[in-house]
Tab-separated table of C-alpha atoms in Angstrom:
chain	number	residue	atom	x	y	z
X	1	MET	CA	-34.090	99.746	-155.247
X	2	VAL	CA	-32.960	97.357	-153.155
X	3	ASP	CA	-34.189	97.253	-149.359
X	4	ARG	CA	-31.324	96.765	-146.842
X	5	PRO	CA	-31.440	96.304	-143.275
X	6	ASN	CA	-30.058	98.832	-140.644
X	7	LYS	CA	-30.483	101.666	-143.016
X	8	PRO	CA	-31.577	104.608	-141.840
X	9	SER	CA	-34.612	106.136	-141.863
X	10	ALA	CA	-35.659	109.473	-143.864
X	11	LEU	CA	-35.844	112.454	-142.058
X	12	SER	CA	-39.378	113.931	-141.538
X	13	SER	CA	-40.787	116.035	-144.786
X	14	THR	CA	-43.789	118.379	-145.885
X	15	PRO	CA	-46.420	116.592	-147.952
X	16	GLY	CA	-46.070	118.922	-150.880
X	17	LEU	CA	-48.785	120.712	-153.123
X	18	ASN	CA	-49.403	120.395	-156.879
X	19	PRO	CA	-47.628	121.416	-158.802
X	20	GLN	CA	-45.399	118.378	-157.765
X	21	ALA	CA	-41.360	117.947	-159.130
X	22	GLN	CA	-40.822	115.470	-161.081
X	23	VAL	CA	-38.351	112.111	-159.363
X	24	SER	CA	-36.853	109.290	-161.158
X	25	ILE	CA	-34.588	106.405	-160.948
X	26	SER	CA	-32.201	106.187	-163.934
X	27	HIS	CA	-28.789	104.285	-165.007
X	28	GLY	CA	-29.280	100.616	-163.516
X	29	SER	CA	-31.161	102.327	-160.378
X	30	SER	CA	-27.714	103.801	-159.533
X	31	ARG	CA	-28.786	107.769	-160.051
X	32	VAL	CA	-31.822	109.943	-159.003
X	33	THR	CA	-32.658	113.047	-160.586
X	34	ALA	CA	-35.223	115.429	-159.697
X	35	VAL	CA	-37.137	118.572	-162.111
X	36	LEU	CA	-39.639	121.377	-160.891
X	37	PRO	CA	-41.562	122.337	-162.688
X	38	THR	CA	-39.834	125.573	-163.443
X	39	GLY	CA	-36.924	123.605	-165.144
X	40	GLN	CA	-33.897	123.560	-162.540
X	41	SER	CA	-33.244	119.816	-162.135
X	42	VAL	CA	-30.592	118.040	-159.681
X	43	GLU	CA	-28.928	115.194	-160.172
X	44	VAL	CA	-27.610	112.999	-157.563
X	45	HIS	CA	-25.687	109.354	-157.922
X	46	LEU	CA	-25.872	106.698	-155.209
X	47	TYR	CA	-22.150	105.906	-155.088
X	48	GLY	CA	-21.125	109.135	-152.691
X	49	ALA	CA	-24.660	110.418	-152.489
X	50	THR	CA	-22.220	112.442	-155.502
X	51	VAL	CA	-24.487	114.969	-156.700
X	52	LEU	CA	-23.710	114.668	-160.624
X	53	SER	CA	-25.316	118.323	-161.929
X	54	TRP	CA	-27.592	121.045	-161.245
X	55	LYS	CA	-29.021	122.821	-163.824
X	56	ASP	CA	-31.108	126.230	-163.806
X	57	SER	CA	-34.667	126.592	-165.593
X	58	ARG	CA	-32.773	127.273	-168.657
X	59	GLY	CA	-30.711	124.210	-168.183
X	60	GLN	CA	-26.994	125.992	-167.997
X	61	GLU	CA	-25.164	123.759	-165.888
X	62	GLN	CA	-24.055	124.960	-162.517
X	63	LEU	CA	-21.767	122.787	-161.384
X	64	TRP	CA	-17.960	121.132	-162.808
X	65	LEU	CA	-17.863	117.454	-163.821
X	66	SER	CA	-14.603	115.978	-165.190
X	67	GLU	CA	-15.253	114.679	-168.259
X	68	THR	CA	-12.826	111.841	-167.778
X	69	THR	CA	-14.064	110.705	-164.030
X	70	LYS	CA	-15.282	107.250	-163.516
X	71	LEU	CA	-19.296	106.913	-163.795
X	72	ASP	CA	-19.123	103.408	-162.676
X	73	GLY	CA	-18.442	103.187	-158.755
X	74	SER	CA	-14.916	101.911	-159.137
X	75	LYS	CA	-13.153	105.250	-157.693
X	76	ALA	CA	-14.462	108.516	-156.406
X	77	ILE	CA	-16.413	110.720	-158.963
X	78	ARG	CA	-14.209	113.897	-159.401
X	79	GLY	CA	-16.495	116.919	-159.845
X	80	GLY	CA	-19.940	118.108	-159.399
X	81	ILE	CA	-20.409	117.633	-155.325
X	82	PRO	CA	-18.682	114.629	-153.123
X	83	LEU	CA	-19.108	113.888	-149.545
X	84	VAL	CA	-16.299	114.295	-147.563
X	85	PHE	CA	-16.382	111.977	-144.071
X	86	PRO	CA	-15.087	111.292	-141.742
X	87	VAL	CA	-11.580	112.268	-142.520
X	88	PHE	CA	-10.763	115.456	-144.654
X	89	GLY	CA	-7.582	114.806	-147.248
X	90	PRO	CA	-5.257	112.186	-146.048
X	91	SER	CA	-5.354	111.221	-142.056
X	92	PRO	CA	-3.120	113.105	-139.490
X	93	PRO	CA	-0.367	110.592	-138.672
X	94	ASP	CA	-1.499	111.418	-134.714
X	95	HIS	CA	-5.166	110.719	-135.698
X	96	PRO	CA	-5.309	106.781	-135.313
X	97	ALA	CA	-9.004	106.344	-135.719
X	98	THR	CA	-8.704	107.608	-139.465
X	99	ALA	CA	-5.215	106.034	-139.906
X	100	GLN	CA	-6.183	103.760	-142.340
X	101	LEU	CA	-8.831	105.041	-143.620
X	102	PRO	CA	-8.266	106.249	-147.594
X	103	GLN	CA	-8.746	109.773	-148.206
X	104	HIS	CA	-11.761	111.842	-147.981
X	105	GLY	CA	-12.926	108.633	-145.887
X	106	PHE	CA	-15.557	106.375	-147.351
X	107	ALA	CA	-18.187	108.598	-147.734
X	108	ARG	CA	-18.028	109.514	-151.299
X	109	THR	CA	-17.600	105.698	-152.209
X	110	SER	CA	-19.719	104.002	-150.608
X	111	ARG	CA	-23.335	102.815	-151.996
X	112	TRP	CA	-26.183	104.787	-150.375
X	113	GLU	CA	-29.905	104.471	-150.118
X	114	PHE	CA	-31.890	106.545	-151.499
X	115	LEU	CA	-34.590	106.661	-148.585
X	116	GLY	CA	-37.059	108.920	-150.562
X	117	LYS	CA	-38.751	112.516	-151.579
X	118	SER	CA	-40.808	115.198	-150.277
X	119	THR	CA	-41.723	118.356	-151.557
X	120	SER	CA	-42.620	121.798	-149.815
X	121	GLU	CA	-44.144	125.224	-151.014
X	122	SER	CA	-43.721	128.458	-149.689
X	123	SER	CA	-46.523	129.688	-147.032
X	124	GLU	CA	-46.579	132.976	-149.284
X	125	VAL	CA	-49.227	130.675	-151.073
X	126	PHE	CA	-51.594	130.645	-147.772
X	127	GLN	CA	-50.598	134.378	-147.377
X	128	SER	CA	-50.493	136.703	-150.279
X	129	SER	CA	-50.965	136.058	-154.276
X	130	ARG	CA	-49.323	139.335	-155.027
X	131	GLY	CA	-50.968	139.212	-157.886
X	132	GLN	CA	-50.741	136.105	-159.464
X	133	SER	CA	-52.972	132.698	-158.887
X	134	SER	CA	-52.177	130.787	-156.231
X	135	ALA	CA	-50.900	128.112	-158.469
X	136	GLU	CA	-48.448	130.622	-160.222
X	137	VAL	CA	-46.708	131.103	-156.785
X	138	ALA	CA	-46.936	127.720	-155.644
X	139	THR	CA	-45.167	126.557	-158.618
X	140	ALA	CA	-42.103	129.573	-158.064
X	141	ASP	CA	-41.945	128.526	-154.233
X	142	LEU	CA	-41.664	124.973	-155.430
X	143	SER	CA	-39.054	122.767	-154.024
X	144	VAL	CA	-37.759	119.001	-153.787
X	145	LYS	CA	-35.972	117.445	-151.175
X	146	LEU	CA	-33.997	114.079	-152.277
X	147	ASP	CA	-33.129	112.370	-148.575
X	148	PHE	CA	-30.200	109.688	-149.005
X	149	GLY	CA	-28.708	106.939	-146.195
X	150	LEU	CA	-25.907	105.561	-144.629
X	151	SER	CA	-25.185	103.376	-141.745
X	152	SER	CA	-22.304	101.141	-140.092
X	153	GLY	CA	-24.720	97.785	-141.056
X	154	ASN	CA	-24.497	99.058	-144.989
X	155	LEU	CA	-20.498	99.402	-144.950
X	156	GLU	CA	-18.658	96.642	-147.053
X	157	PRO	CA	-16.857	94.527	-144.890
X	158	GLU	CA	-13.441	96.004	-145.229
X	159	VAL	CA	-14.194	99.554	-144.833
X	160	ARG	CA	-16.451	98.596	-141.588
X	161	LYS	CA	-12.778	97.069	-140.062
X	162	LEU	CA	-11.165	100.617	-140.495
X	163	TRP	CA	-13.445	102.677	-138.769
X	164	PRO	CA	-15.434	100.064	-136.011
X	165	HIS	CA	-18.165	102.745	-135.344
X	166	ALA	CA	-22.187	102.198	-135.148
X	167	PHE	CA	-23.191	105.405	-137.277
X	168	GLY	CA	-26.352	106.584	-139.084
X	169	LEU	CA	-25.766	109.377	-142.195
X	170	ILE	CA	-28.169	111.162	-143.501
X	171	TYR	CA	-28.127	112.951	-146.246
X	172	SER	CA	-30.656	115.799	-148.033
X	173	VAL	CA	-30.220	117.552	-151.086
X	174	THR	CA	-32.752	120.088	-151.671
X	175	LEU	CA	-33.778	121.708	-155.256
X	176	GLY	CA	-35.264	125.109	-154.654
X	177	CYS	CA	-35.939	127.136	-157.873
X	178	ASN	CA	-33.171	129.770	-156.432
X	179	SER	CA	-30.666	127.574	-154.999
X	180	LEU	CA	-29.778	124.176	-153.455
X	181	SER	CA	-28.954	123.158	-150.442
X	182	THR	CA	-26.988	119.797	-148.682
X	183	SER	CA	-27.637	118.694	-145.515
X	184	LEU	CA	-26.253	116.059	-143.657
X	185	VAL	CA	-27.344	114.553	-139.881
X	186	VAL	CA	-24.289	112.337	-138.391
X	187	THR	CA	-25.606	110.556	-135.589
X	188	ASN	CA	-23.647	107.983	-133.001
X	189	GLU	CA	-25.538	104.761	-132.743
X	190	ASP	CA	-22.574	103.074	-130.628
X	191	ASP	CA	-21.805	102.994	-126.844
X	192	LYS	CA	-18.375	105.229	-126.757
X	193	PRO	CA	-17.790	108.524	-128.700
X	194	PHE	CA	-16.286	108.904	-132.118
X	195	ASP	CA	-14.825	111.888	-133.898
X	196	PHE	CA	-15.089	113.365	-137.379
X	197	GLN	CA	-14.310	116.146	-139.697
X	198	VAL	CA	-17.212	116.581	-142.717
X	199	LEU	CA	-17.088	118.862	-145.407
X	200	PHE	CA	-19.546	119.157	-149.194
X	201	HIS	CA	-16.509	119.725	-151.854
X	202	THR	CA	-18.139	121.817	-154.464
X	203	TYR	CA	-17.101	122.213	-157.387
X	204	PHE	CA	-18.605	125.212	-159.324
X	205	GLY	CA	-18.270	125.958	-162.827
X	206	ILE	CA	-17.382	128.990	-164.404
X	207	SER	CA	-16.162	130.983	-167.272
X	208	ASP	CA	-12.858	131.596	-167.006
X	209	ILE	CA	-10.641	130.998	-163.467
X	210	ASN	CA	-8.465	134.356	-164.141
X	211	LYS	CA	-11.233	136.576	-164.009
X	212	THR	CA	-12.836	134.499	-160.744
X	213	GLU	CA	-12.420	135.625	-157.197
X	214	ILE	CA	-13.882	134.276	-153.810
X	215	ALA	CA	-15.492	137.438	-151.538
X	216	GLY	CA	-16.143	137.062	-147.967
X	217	LEU	CA	-12.358	135.787	-146.568
X	218	ASP	CA	-11.589	139.299	-146.504
X	219	LYS	CA	-8.894	138.920	-142.496
X	220	ALA	CA	-9.938	135.254	-142.355
X	221	GLU	CA	-6.884	133.278	-141.374
X	222	TYR	CA	-6.409	130.488	-143.842
X	223	LEU	CA	-3.591	126.930	-143.947
X	224	ASP	CA	-1.893	127.194	-147.018
X	225	LYS	CA	-1.657	123.482	-148.130
X	226	THR	CA	0.535	124.079	-150.753
X	227	GLU	CA	3.370	126.227	-148.634
X	228	GLY	CA	3.255	122.977	-146.163
X	229	TYR	CA	0.249	124.049	-144.120
X	230	ALA	CA	1.829	128.094	-143.296
X	231	ALA	CA	-0.256	129.513	-141.541
X	232	LYS	CA	-1.779	133.129	-143.053
X	233	THR	CA	-3.661	135.680	-143.147
X	234	GLN	CA	-6.405	136.507	-146.620
X	235	SER	CA	-6.329	140.338	-147.594
X	236	ALA	CA	-9.098	141.573	-150.260
X	237	ASN	CA	-10.665	139.145	-151.694
X	238	VAL	CA	-8.982	135.888	-153.439
X	239	SER	CA	-7.934	135.683	-157.002
X	240	PHE	CA	-5.873	132.772	-158.724
X	241	THR	CA	-2.191	132.915	-160.535
X	242	ARG	CA	-1.206	128.917	-159.146
X	243	GLU	CA	-2.506	126.054	-157.556
X	244	THR	CA	-4.220	126.958	-154.704
X	245	ASP	CA	-5.230	124.287	-151.856
X	246	ARG	CA	-6.433	126.455	-148.309
X	247	VAL	CA	-8.429	125.726	-145.100
X	248	TYR	CA	-9.738	128.982	-144.157
X	249	THR	CA	-12.001	130.009	-140.923
X	250	PRO	CA	-14.085	133.204	-141.968
X	251	VAL	CA	-14.201	136.155	-139.573
X	252	GLY	CA	-17.801	136.346	-140.475
X	253	GLY	CA	-18.974	132.869	-139.052
X	254	PRO	CA	-21.356	130.601	-141.737
X	255	ARG	CA	-24.155	132.712	-141.733
X	256	GLU	CA	-21.702	135.499	-143.509
X	257	PRO	CA	-21.918	134.198	-147.054
X	258	VAL	CA	-19.339	133.375	-149.236
X	259	SER	CA	-19.017	134.356	-152.446
X	260	ILE	CA	-17.523	133.396	-156.453
X	261	VAL	CA	-17.420	136.655	-158.103
X	262	GLU	CA	-16.606	136.686	-161.995
X	263	SER	CA	-15.612	139.267	-163.845
X	264	GLY	CA	-16.864	141.860	-160.975
X	265	LYS	CA	-19.875	140.438	-160.460
X	266	LYS	CA	-21.525	137.438	-158.485
X	267	ARG	CA	-21.905	134.409	-159.541
X	268	PHE	CA	-22.782	132.512	-156.192
X	269	ASP	CA	-23.633	133.198	-152.687
X	270	VAL	CA	-22.487	129.990	-150.220
X	271	VAL	CA	-23.927	129.612	-146.437
X	272	ARG	CA	-22.721	127.035	-144.028
X	273	ASP	CA	-24.935	126.030	-140.844
X	274	ASN	CA	-23.319	125.026	-138.874
X	275	LEU	CA	-19.652	124.580	-140.733
X	276	GLY	CA	-16.819	126.591	-139.512
X	277	ASP	CA	-14.227	126.301	-142.569
X	278	VAL	CA	-14.171	126.793	-146.293
X	279	VAL	CA	-11.726	125.056	-148.561
X	280	VAL	CA	-10.884	126.835	-151.381
X	281	TRP	CA	-8.710	124.943	-154.064
X	282	ASN	CA	-7.990	125.208	-157.430
X	283	PRO	CA	-5.000	122.394	-159.304
X	284	TRP	CA	-3.735	124.754	-161.572
X	285	GLN	CA	-1.999	123.720	-165.045
X	286	ASP	CA	0.400	121.485	-163.548
X	287	LYS	CA	-1.523	119.507	-161.203
X	288	ALA	CA	-4.010	119.700	-163.416
X	289	ALA	CA	-2.542	117.603	-166.108
X	290	GLY	CA	-1.288	114.857	-163.985
X	291	MET	CA	-4.646	113.521	-162.338
X	292	ALA	CA	-5.858	110.964	-164.886
X	293	ASP	CA	-9.426	111.521	-163.472
X	294	PHE	CA	-9.323	115.297	-164.472
X	295	GLY	CA	-9.844	116.265	-167.774
X	296	PRO	CA	-9.798	118.240	-170.019
X	297	ASP	CA	-6.414	118.977	-168.939
X	298	ASP	CA	-7.055	122.825	-169.285
X	299	GLY	CA	-10.672	122.187	-167.538
X	300	TYR	CA	-8.990	124.058	-164.422
X	301	LYS	CA	-9.891	127.416	-166.603
X	302	LYS	CA	-13.882	126.018	-165.521
X	303	MET	CA	-14.018	124.956	-162.654
X	304	VAL	CA	-13.449	126.551	-159.085
X	305	CYS	CA	-14.089	124.170	-155.874
X	306	VAL	CA	-15.275	126.339	-152.576
X	307	GLU	CA	-16.065	123.789	-149.789
X	308	ALA	CA	-17.961	124.115	-146.777
X	309	GLY	CA	-16.776	121.954	-143.938
X	310	SER	CA	-15.287	121.130	-140.464
X	311	VAL	CA	-11.798	120.438	-141.052
X	312	ARG	CA	-9.665	122.158	-138.829
X	313	GLY	CA	-10.029	120.314	-136.068
X	314	TRP	CA	-11.855	117.139	-134.697
X	315	GLN	CA	-16.073	117.632	-134.371
X	316	VAL	CA	-16.891	114.515	-131.211
X	317	LEU	CA	-20.159	113.161	-130.794
X	318	GLU	CA	-21.511	111.187	-127.849
X	319	PRO	CA	-23.565	107.984	-127.871
X	320	GLY	CA	-27.095	109.063	-128.616
X	321	ASP	CA	-25.771	112.417	-130.641
X	322	ALA	CA	-26.354	114.022	-133.655
X	323	PHE	CA	-24.742	116.181	-135.622
X	324	GLU	CA	-26.594	118.584	-138.171
X	325	CYS	CA	-24.663	120.820	-140.650
X	326	ALA	CA	-25.468	122.113	-144.486
X	327	GLN	CA	-24.890	124.421	-146.998
X	328	THR	CA	-27.162	126.505	-149.177
X	329	ILE	CA	-26.013	128.010	-152.823
X	330	VAL	CA	-28.075	130.873	-154.356
X	331	PRO	CA	-26.838	131.765	-157.741
X	332	GLN	CA	-27.016	135.257	-158.454
């Protein structure tokens, strides 16, 4: 990788024990792939630090990626887990600080640095083998964390003019045998405060949107973007019969899981850390057909976005302070 000045430092890591995860860099140093000894894998594109793929031990893909999305750095990637920062959607007209930025900000369209990997194992390996050898337990509890960095000094000059704040971002993608976690640390390196929004725009792969529901949002207030941001309250699970684009504030708090349910059975739990909002999105037939980077046209039947974020208001970060947030996805 090319070393650049002013890049953020990697987060502290925990030295791993054997067996080790395998990490490789490919596609002209634009993608980082990690594979656990048990077969789970994750692939991250340095354009946007976008997670492209997350597979279980059987090689089954958990995310949805558009067949027609660009992967050459010319346009934001449609699918996987794009990172939204410092503004969600188009900038509100009454918020001049982000008024000139493109939709969803610049994090998903900037070239990030790969800062390195670290591995860890559960302390269970030192406490009890439960009838297994230490090697077996260690393999079962092994995880690998990939760190990526973006700073104001690494932004393209035209982007820096649109958002002239000194900042540092550390984005970590942690692959476990039974989970995938994404976390972000935002540091204000400026001499004045700035505000921002952040969101993990996760595209989940599903079998049939007509048989899919989102649980954990009952009684939650939400803004319906398909009806001019009308304020409503959810009753029962969320189901899909048309275009859905809603910003929820779950009543149970970030630690209460929001679940994707297919044919009455849970597929995924999403747990948030320091993120108060959840966006639920499916473009449905007409909108999907009108997006050139959404393919195939009927791909909306095989995906649903459940997006952990802080987007209904603005996080204000004082000089020298840091903001941390995360989501953990657990297949069921």
